[in-house]
Amino acid sequence: MQDLTVIPASNTAALPAEPMTLRHWIGGAWRDSADGATSERRSPAHGVPVSIAAKGARAEAEAAIAAARAAFDAGEWSRASGKDRATLLLRVADLIDRDQQAIARQEVLESGKPISQALAESEGAADLWRYAAALARTMHGDSHNSLGPDMLGLVLKEPIGVVSLITPWNFPFLIVSQKLPFALAAGCTAVVKPSELTPGTTVMLGRILEEAGLPGGVCNIVLGYGDPVGETLSTDPRIDMVSFTGSTGVGKRITAAASATLKKVSLELGGKNPQVIFPDADLDQAADAIAFGVYFNAGECCNSGSRIIVHEDVAEALTEKVVALSRRVPFGDPLDARTQVGAIISPEHLAKIDGYVRGAVAAGARVALGGAALDVGGLGAQFYQPTIVTAVRPEMPIATEEVFGPVLSVLTFRDFDEAIALANGATYGLSAGVWSRDVSTCLDFARRVQAGTVWTNTWMDGFAELPFGGFKESGQGRELGRYGLEEFLEVKTVQMRIGRTRGAWVA
Ligand code: NAD
């Protein structure tokens, strides 16, 4: 072992005696699949079964779509006042806070992330429900009172209709909360499909929505796989919009599938996010943020700062600092409160991460730290060492593709233009960071980099108020902020002739 900080199994008594049973929520009723099919999820860290979920087929997806369509058309929610919608969303936020410990624990057990971060995720999710409640009460359209003496123009905002919300496994509870409360605030009805790997906390959210009094059919949850559940949610003509977070490959498939019915598609996809470090940067602060950026959620993070582009004058000094910090980051049992990096989601994904590192080494890169699976005493084999790969060239797959693991690639630059070219060299454009004490350097970078979010002298801060989304192949549309609500709204123009009639068109 390369002198790393490892937290061995310490809390196995907290493992569940029984896996959680999860059912679909359709039209206000909890149901098994008609064919009785289920799928089991085992804890990536501990290997024990932690949930058994109904495995949906086309029939369950279609029943949920029918329920959401009927609920939307009935109008109990879609025509409710902003005040009533906000009251319910606030109640949901309070119930999330009440159930925070149970939600976080299930998230740890299904995803492998550390308990401290799962708790923070639940807290952040409750904040999003509260923020969306504020939007529900304050949203409004426009009026045009300058169209002439006998004309008034109104721009109405209306819910877009029935939306399908398809989410990934890496932040299951947070990501559904980046979508659902905004859709509900707008007045939409929804069918939610969580990842087949992490369905538990989405079902727990459904139970909370039921307790909060959401009318049956306004939100429906169908458990299962992309094929056939996600696919049905992307093609059915009764769905007006698909909001998807996941990989760029699946995002492209959904866009193609949705095109036959021209439904709106909003996409939050992958990233290969650069942090550019100029020689005048505070290297200690930058090193700490780089460690956070690459190891947070074991690097299984669309915002992973998996690629640093550092000026060659400070590259060696900075790399040494990041290596030293990386040895101190506690990797291990996600149920231990001290752990900062937990397990990798699946054995197949661990093999993929390792493949990127091996491929880079074969192409001439060097491993400064890690580069192999991590042995965590008393737990299974699904852990990967903190890994730093230097001498990476821009054309290597490790520099251009999402590794989605605790693996940092180090590239170097000589001048500003080269740094920008390297930063913009990926097909992705989700987020980017710049480190410099010179505000002009930071601003110049922020304006020229192709990314939906730019952090200057910080990394991965997030606020409900600030929109989030990607340029290029990182997606389309935005979540969070007012834009996150606008995505779920349709715009209707009303032109009203007042008083006088217009001159006759037919002479
Ligand atoms: P994924 O694309 O494999 O799966 C995401 C969801 O899509 C799952 O629910 C899956 O069942 C479903 N799905 C799969 N095939 C489908 C199909 N043909 N039609 C409809 N749905 C289908 O992604 P993942 O492995 O769960 O998550 C990791 C990816 O998500 C990474 O690429 C990551 O960058 C991205 N991500 C992006 C953001 C963001 O906000 N930009 C946030 C988190 C994760």
mmCIF file of N, CA and C in Angstrom, residues 366-457:
data_model
loop_
_atom_site.group_PDB
_atom_site.id
_atom_site.type_symbol
_atom_site.label_atom_id
_atom_site.label_comp_id
_atom_site.label_asym_id
_atom_site.label_seq_id
_atom_site.Cartn_x
_atom_site.Cartn_y
_atom_site.Cartn_z
ATOM 1 N N ARG A 366 2.715 8.728 -16.677
ATOM 2 C CA ARG A 366 3.312 8.134 -15.464
ATOM 3 C C ARG A 366 2.322 8.207 -14.306
ATOM 4 N N VAL A 367 2.363 7.208 -13.439
ATOM 5 C CA VAL A 367 1.491 7.209 -12.265
ATOM 6 C C VAL A 367 2.277 7.773 -11.086
ATOM 7 N N ALA A 368 1.849 8.940 -10.571
ATOM 8 C CA ALA A 368 2.545 9.543 -9.426
ATOM 9 C C ALA A 368 2.000 9.004 -8.110
ATOM 10 N N LEU A 369 0.773 8.472 -8.142
ATOM 11 C CA LEU A 369 0.173 7.889 -6.939
ATOM 12 C C LEU A 369 -0.934 6.945 -7.376
ATOM 13 N N GLY A 370 -1.113 5.849 -6.625
ATOM 14 C CA GLY A 370 -2.249 4.953 -6.836
ATOM 15 C C GLY A 370 -2.113 4.128 -8.102
ATOM 16 N N GLY A 371 -3.257 4.020 -8.824
ATOM 17 C CA GLY A 371 -3.230 3.277 -10.084
ATOM 18 C C GLY A 371 -3.663 1.834 -9.945
ATOM 19 N N ALA A 372 -4.391 1.504 -8.858
ATOM 20 C CA ALA A 372 -4.849 0.116 -8.684
ATOM 21 C C ALA A 372 -6.016 0.098 -7.721
ATOM 22 N N ALA A 373 -6.667 -1.071 -7.638
ATOM 23 C CA ALA A 373 -7.759 -1.235 -6.670
ATOM 24 C C ALA A 373 -7.195 -1.078 -5.258
ATOM 25 N N LEU A 374 -8.090 -0.716 -4.341
ATOM 26 C CA LEU A 374 -7.663 -0.448 -2.955
ATOM 27 C C LEU A 374 -8.206 -1.551 -2.049
ATOM 28 N N ASP A 375 -7.335 -2.073 -1.226
ATOM 29 C CA ASP A 375 -7.759 -3.101 -0.281
ATOM 30 C C ASP A 375 -8.226 -2.419 1.006
ATOM 31 N N VAL A 376 -9.532 -2.509 1.272
ATOM 32 C CA VAL A 376 -10.082 -1.923 2.493
ATOM 33 C C VAL A 376 -10.424 -3.090 3.423
ATOM 34 N N GLY A 377 -9.717 -3.198 4.513
ATOM 35 C CA GLY A 377 -9.865 -4.362 5.392
ATOM 36 C C GLY A 377 -11.315 -4.657 5.744
ATOM 37 N N GLY A 378 -11.739 -5.899 5.557
ATOM 38 C CA GLY A 378 -13.072 -6.327 5.973
ATOM 39 C C GLY A 378 -14.170 -5.999 4.985
ATOM 40 N N LEU A 379 -13.841 -5.339 3.881
ATOM 41 C CA LEU A 379 -14.874 -5.008 2.886
ATOM 42 C C LEU A 379 -14.509 -5.641 1.545
ATOM 43 N N GLY A 380 -15.437 -5.542 0.592
ATOM 44 C CA GLY A 380 -15.234 -6.176 -0.714
ATOM 45 C C GLY A 380 -14.172 -5.472 -1.541
ATOM 46 N N ALA A 381 -14.173 -5.812 -2.827
ATOM 47 C CA ALA A 381 -13.074 -5.384 -3.693
ATOM 48 C C ALA A 381 -13.403 -4.143 -4.514
ATOM 49 N N GLN A 382 -14.522 -3.448 -4.195
ATOM 50 C CA GLN A 382 -14.963 -2.349 -5.058
ATOM 51 C C GLN A 382 -14.456 -0.976 -4.615
ATOM 52 N N PHE A 383 -13.161 -0.883 -4.363
ATOM 53 C CA PHE A 383 -12.561 0.409 -3.996
ATOM 54 C C PHE A 383 -11.374 0.654 -4.910
ATOM 55 N N TYR A 384 -11.119 1.937 -5.190
ATOM 56 C CA TYR A 384 -9.979 2.267 -6.060
ATOM 57 C C TYR A 384 -9.117 3.315 -5.368
ATOM 58 N N GLN A 385 -7.806 3.183 -5.515
ATOM 59 C CA GLN A 385 -6.880 4.092 -4.829
ATOM 60 C C GLN A 385 -6.969 5.517 -5.389
ATOM 61 N N PRO A 386 -6.668 6.522 -4.553
ATOM 62 C CA PRO A 386 -6.504 7.869 -5.097
ATOM 63 C C PRO A 386 -5.365 7.819 -6.113
ATOM 64 N N THR A 387 -5.634 8.334 -7.307
ATOM 65 C CA THR A 387 -4.686 8.103 -8.408
ATOM 66 C C THR A 387 -4.355 9.411 -9.138
ATOM 67 N N ILE A 388 -3.074 9.643 -9.317
ATOM 68 C CA ILE A 388 -2.634 10.850 -10.031
ATOM 69 C C ILE A 388 -1.740 10.423 -11.188
ATOM 70 N N VAL A 389 -2.143 10.827 -12.385
ATOM 71 C CA VAL A 389 -1.412 10.434 -13.586
ATOM 72 C C VAL A 389 -0.793 11.688 -14.196
ATOM 73 N N THR A 390 0.539 11.695 -14.346
ATOM 74 C CA THR A 390 1.233 12.858 -14.907
ATOM 75 C C THR A 390 1.733 12.537 -16.319
ATOM 76 N N ALA A 391 2.318 13.573 -16.936
ATOM 77 C CA ALA A 391 2.815 13.453 -18.319
ATOM 78 C C ALA A 391 1.696 12.995 -19.262
ATOM 79 N N VAL A 392 0.474 13.481 -18.977
ATOM 80 C CA VAL A 392 -0.674 13.144 -19.831
ATOM 81 C C VAL A 392 -0.659 14.064 -21.048
ATOM 82 N N ARG A 393 -0.856 13.490 -22.209
ATOM 83 C CA ARG A 393 -0.941 14.308 -23.428
ATOM 84 C C ARG A 393 -2.414 14.499 -23.807
ATOM 85 N N PRO A 394 -2.720 15.653 -24.436
ATOM 86 C CA PRO A 394 -4.128 16.009 -24.665
ATOM 87 C C PRO A 394 -4.921 15.000 -25.476
ATOM 88 N N GLU A 395 -4.252 14.214 -26.315
ATOM 89 C CA GLU A 395 -5.022 13.299 -27.167
ATOM 90 C C GLU A 395 -5.312 11.959 -26.475
ATOM 91 N N MET A 396 -4.761 11.721 -25.295
ATOM 92 C CA MET A 396 -4.997 10.431 -24.615
ATOM 93 C C MET A 396 -6.448 10.354 -24.138
ATOM 94 N N PRO A 397 -7.083 9.171 -24.225
ATOM 95 C CA PRO A 397 -8.468 9.040 -23.741
ATOM 96 C C PRO A 397 -8.628 9.512 -22.290
ATOM 97 N N ILE A 398 -7.612 9.325 -21.437
ATOM 98 C CA ILE A 398 -7.730 9.737 -20.040
ATOM 99 C C ILE A 398 -7.860 11.263 -19.920
ATOM 100 N N ALA A 399 -7.449 11.988 -20.984
ATOM 101 C CA ALA A 399 -7.529 13.451 -20.968
ATOM 102 C C ALA A 399 -8.793 13.983 -21.622
ATOM 103 N N THR A 400 -9.491 13.137 -22.366
ATOM 104 C CA THR A 400 -10.652 13.641 -23.113
ATOM 105 C C THR A 400 -11.968 12.978 -22.708
ATOM 106 N N GLU A 401 -11.893 11.776 -22.121
ATOM 107 C CA GLU A 401 -13.117 11.044 -21.798
ATOM 108 C C GLU A 401 -13.376 11.064 -20.292
ATOM 109 N N GLU A 402 -14.650 10.844 -19.922
ATOM 110 C CA GLU A 402 -15.011 10.769 -18.505
ATOM 111 C C GLU A 402 -14.476 9.475 -17.916
ATOM 112 N N VAL A 403 -13.576 9.576 -16.935
ATOM 113 C CA VAL A 403 -13.096 8.353 -16.271
ATOM 114 C C VAL A 403 -14.094 7.944 -15.192
ATOM 115 N N PHE A 404 -14.670 8.940 -14.528
ATOM 116 C CA PHE A 404 -15.689 8.707 -13.491
ATOM 117 C C PHE A 404 -15.130 7.875 -12.343
ATOM 118 N N GLY A 405 -13.919 8.218 -11.930
ATOM 119 C CA GLY A 405 -13.286 7.544 -10.802
ATOM 120 C C GLY A 405 -12.319 8.512 -10.137
ATOM 121 N N PRO A 406 -11.656 8.082 -9.035
ATOM 122 C CA PRO A 406 -10.759 8.981 -8.294
ATOM 123 C C PRO A 406 -9.404 9.130 -8.979
ATOM 124 N N VAL A 407 -9.429 9.592 -10.216
ATOM 125 C CA VAL A 407 -8.228 9.605 -11.058
ATOM 126 C C VAL A 407 -8.013 11.004 -11.633
ATOM 127 N N LEU A 408 -6.879 11.583 -11.319
ATOM 128 C CA LEU A 408 -6.554 12.936 -11.799
ATOM 129 C C LEU A 408 -5.538 12.855 -12.929
ATOM 130 N N SER A 409 -5.806 13.587 -14.017
ATOM 131 C CA SER A 409 -4.840 13.703 -15.112
ATOM 132 C C SER A 409 -4.169 15.070 -15.029
ATOM 133 N N VAL A 410 -2.853 15.084 -15.153
ATOM 134 C CA VAL A 410 -2.125 16.357 -15.065
ATOM 135 C C VAL A 410 -1.532 16.678 -16.434
ATOM 136 N N LEU A 411 -1.957 17.837 -16.984
ATOM 137 C CA LEU A 411 -1.399 18.336 -18.242
ATOM 138 C C LEU A 411 -0.730 19.682 -17.936
ATOM 139 N N THR A 412 0.171 20.124 -18.779
ATOM 140 C CA THR A 412 0.846 21.409 -18.526
ATOM 141 C C THR A 412 0.662 22.351 -19.710
ATOM 142 N N PHE A 413 0.853 23.670 -19.422
ATOM 143 C CA PHE A 413 0.773 24.674 -20.487
ATOM 144 C C PHE A 413 1.864 25.726 -20.274
ATOM 145 N N ARG A 414 2.087 26.513 -21.348
ATOM 146 C CA ARG A 414 3.111 27.568 -21.265
ATOM 147 C C ARG A 414 2.509 28.967 -21.280
ATOM 148 N N ASP A 415 1.430 29.184 -22.031
ATOM 149 C CA ASP A 415 0.851 30.539 -22.040
ATOM 150 C C ASP A 415 -0.681 30.463 -22.059
ATOM 151 N N PHE A 416 -1.323 31.628 -21.883
ATOM 152 C CA PHE A 416 -2.772 31.695 -21.707
ATOM 153 C C PHE A 416 -3.515 31.037 -22.877
ATOM 154 N N ASP A 417 -3.094 31.346 -24.101
ATOM 155 C CA ASP A 417 -3.823 30.797 -25.255
ATOM 156 C C ASP A 417 -3.758 29.273 -25.290
ATOM 157 N N GLU A 418 -2.592 28.747 -24.922
ATOM 158 C CA GLU A 418 -2.474 27.285 -24.911
ATOM 159 C C GLU A 418 -3.388 26.697 -23.830
ATOM 160 N N ALA A 419 -3.460 27.386 -22.685
ATOM 161 C CA ALA A 419 -4.325 26.898 -21.589
ATOM 162 C C ALA A 419 -5.776 26.862 -22.046
ATOM 163 N N ILE A 420 -6.229 27.918 -22.719
ATOM 164 C CA ILE A 420 -7.617 27.966 -23.201
ATOM 165 C C ILE A 420 -7.856 26.881 -24.250
ATOM 166 N N ALA A 421 -6.887 26.713 -25.148
ATOM 167 C CA ALA A 421 -7.061 25.687 -26.194
ATOM 168 C C ALA A 421 -7.184 24.303 -25.558
ATOM 169 N N LEU A 422 -6.361 24.036 -24.545
ATOM 170 C CA LEU A 422 -6.440 22.726 -23.882
ATOM 171 C C LEU A 422 -7.773 22.586 -23.144
ATOM 172 N N ALA A 423 -8.159 23.656 -22.435
ATOM 173 C CA ALA A 423 -9.414 23.594 -21.667
ATOM 174 C C ALA A 423 -10.594 23.344 -22.589
ATOM 175 N N ASN A 424 -10.586 23.997 -23.750
ATOM 176 C CA ASN A 424 -11.715 23.874 -24.683
ATOM 177 C C ASN A 424 -11.556 22.688 -25.634
ATOM 178 N N GLY A 425 -10.515 21.905 -25.436
ATOM 179 C CA GLY A 425 -10.197 20.822 -26.391
ATOM 180 C C GLY A 425 -11.081 19.594 -26.276
ATOM 181 N N ALA A 426 -11.903 19.499 -25.235
ATOM 182 C CA ALA A 426 -12.758 18.317 -25.087
ATOM 183 C C ALA A 426 -14.103 18.556 -25.768
ATOM 184 N N THR A 427 -14.815 17.472 -26.068
ATOM 185 C CA THR A 427 -16.154 17.632 -26.657
ATOM 186 C C THR A 427 -17.159 18.081 -25.596
ATOM 187 N N TYR A 428 -16.796 17.899 -24.316
ATOM 188 C CA TYR A 428 -17.666 18.310 -23.210
ATOM 189 C C TYR A 428 -17.503 19.803 -22.910
ATOM 190 N N GLY A 429 -18.455 20.360 -22.160
ATOM 191 C CA GLY A 429 -18.360 21.761 -21.725
ATOM 192 C C GLY A 429 -19.230 22.001 -20.505
ATOM 193 N N LEU A 430 -19.038 21.177 -19.465
ATOM 194 C CA LEU A 430 -19.914 21.299 -18.299
ATOM 195 C C LEU A 430 -19.423 22.387 -17.345
ATOM 196 N N SER A 431 -18.224 22.214 -16.791
ATOM 197 C CA SER A 431 -17.714 23.221 -15.863
ATOM 198 C C SER A 431 -16.211 23.361 -16.054
ATOM 199 N N ALA A 432 -15.676 24.472 -15.503
ATOM 200 C CA ALA A 432 -14.239 24.739 -15.630
ATOM 201 C C ALA A 432 -13.823 25.623 -14.465
ATOM 202 N N GLY A 433 -12.531 25.579 -14.133
ATOM 203 C CA GLY A 433 -12.048 26.397 -13.026
ATOM 204 C C GLY A 433 -10.744 27.096 -13.398
ATOM 205 N N VAL A 434 -10.515 28.223 -12.737
ATOM 206 C CA VAL A 434 -9.265 28.953 -12.966
ATOM 207 C C VAL A 434 -8.708 29.384 -11.612
ATOM 208 N N TRP A 435 -7.391 29.255 -11.482
ATOM 209 C CA TRP A 435 -6.701 29.646 -10.240
ATOM 210 C C TRP A 435 -5.651 30.694 -10.568
ATOM 211 N N SER A 436 -5.863 31.926 -10.067
ATOM 212 C CA SER A 436 -4.902 33.020 -10.246
ATOM 213 C C SER A 436 -5.264 34.110 -9.246
ATOM 214 N N ARG A 437 -4.239 34.860 -8.790
ATOM 215 C CA ARG A 437 -4.556 35.990 -7.902
ATOM 216 C C ARG A 437 -4.937 37.229 -8.714
ATOM 217 N N ASP A 438 -4.788 37.147 -10.040
ATOM 218 C CA ASP A 438 -5.055 38.298 -10.914
ATOM 219 C C ASP A 438 -6.495 38.202 -11.437
ATOM 220 N N VAL A 439 -7.336 39.163 -11.034
ATOM 221 C CA VAL A 439 -8.749 39.092 -11.413
ATOM 222 C C VAL A 439 -8.928 39.180 -12.930
ATOM 223 N N SER A 440 -8.003 39.865 -13.613
ATOM 224 C CA SER A 440 -8.112 39.964 -15.079
ATOM 225 C C SER A 440 -7.906 38.589 -15.719
ATOM 226 N N THR A 441 -6.945 37.844 -15.212
ATOM 227 C CA THR A 441 -6.714 36.487 -15.738
ATOM 228 C C THR A 441 -7.973 35.648 -15.528
ATOM 229 N N CYS A 442 -8.563 35.756 -14.332
ATOM 230 C CA CYS A 442 -9.764 34.951 -14.028
ATOM 231 C C CYS A 442 -10.915 35.331 -14.954
ATOM 232 N N LEU A 443 -11.119 36.637 -15.131
ATOM 233 C CA LEU A 443 -12.247 37.088 -15.959
ATOM 234 C C LEU A 443 -12.041 36.716 -17.422
ATOM 235 N N ASP A 444 -10.813 36.904 -17.894
ATOM 236 C CA ASP A 444 -10.515 36.577 -19.280
ATOM 237 C C ASP A 444 -10.793 35.090 -19.520
ATOM 238 N N PHE A 445 -10.354 34.272 -18.566
ATOM 239 C CA PHE A 445 -10.588 32.824 -18.676
ATOM 240 C C PHE A 445 -12.088 32.528 -18.661
ATOM 241 N N ALA A 446 -12.796 33.153 -17.705
ATOM 242 C CA ALA A 446 -14.235 32.871 -17.558
ATOM 243 C C ALA A 446 -14.973 33.199 -18.854
ATOM 244 N N ARG A 447 -14.527 34.262 -19.543
ATOM 245 C CA ARG A 447 -15.244 34.654 -20.756
ATOM 246 C C ARG A 447 -14.888 33.795 -21.956
ATOM 247 N N ARG A 448 -13.686 33.203 -21.949
ATOM 248 C CA ARG A 448 -13.279 32.443 -23.145
ATOM 249 C C ARG A 448 -13.476 30.936 -23.031
ATOM 250 N N VAL A 449 -13.668 30.446 -21.819
ATOM 251 C CA VAL A 449 -13.789 28.992 -21.692
ATOM 252 C C VAL A 449 -15.203 28.553 -22.060
ATOM 253 N N GLN A 450 -15.302 27.393 -22.696
ATOM 254 C CA GLN A 450 -16.611 26.868 -23.122
ATOM 255 C C GLN A 450 -17.139 25.936 -22.036
ATOM 256 N N ALA A 451 -17.898 26.502 -21.109
ATOM 257 C CA ALA A 451 -18.428 25.700 -19.999
ATOM 258 C C ALA A 451 -19.648 26.402 -19.424
ATOM 259 N N GLY A 452 -20.589 25.599 -18.947
ATOM 260 C CA GLY A 452 -21.816 26.162 -18.377
ATOM 261 C C GLY A 452 -21.600 26.800 -17.014
ATOM 262 N N THR A 453 -20.592 26.337 -16.277
ATOM 263 C CA THR A 453 -20.267 26.921 -14.977
ATOM 264 C C THR A 453 -18.763 27.156 -14.914
ATOM 265 N N VAL A 454 -18.362 28.326 -14.433
ATOM 266 C CA VAL A 454 -16.934 28.618 -14.251
ATOM 267 C C VAL A 454 -16.702 28.977 -12.789
ATOM 268 N N TRP A 455 -15.740 28.318 -12.186
ATOM 269 C CA TRP A 455 -15.359 28.635 -10.804
ATOM 270 C C TRP A 455 -14.006 29.346 -10.822
ATOM 271 N N THR A 456 -13.917 30.464 -10.140
ATOM 272 C CA THR A 456 -12.622 31.124 -10.058
ATOM 273 C C THR A 456 -12.146 31.060 -8.613
ATOM 274 N N ASN A 457 -10.965 30.503 -8.418
ATOM 275 C CA ASN A 457 -10.338 30.297 -7.104
ATOM 276 C C ASN A 457 -11.249 29.522 -6.151
#
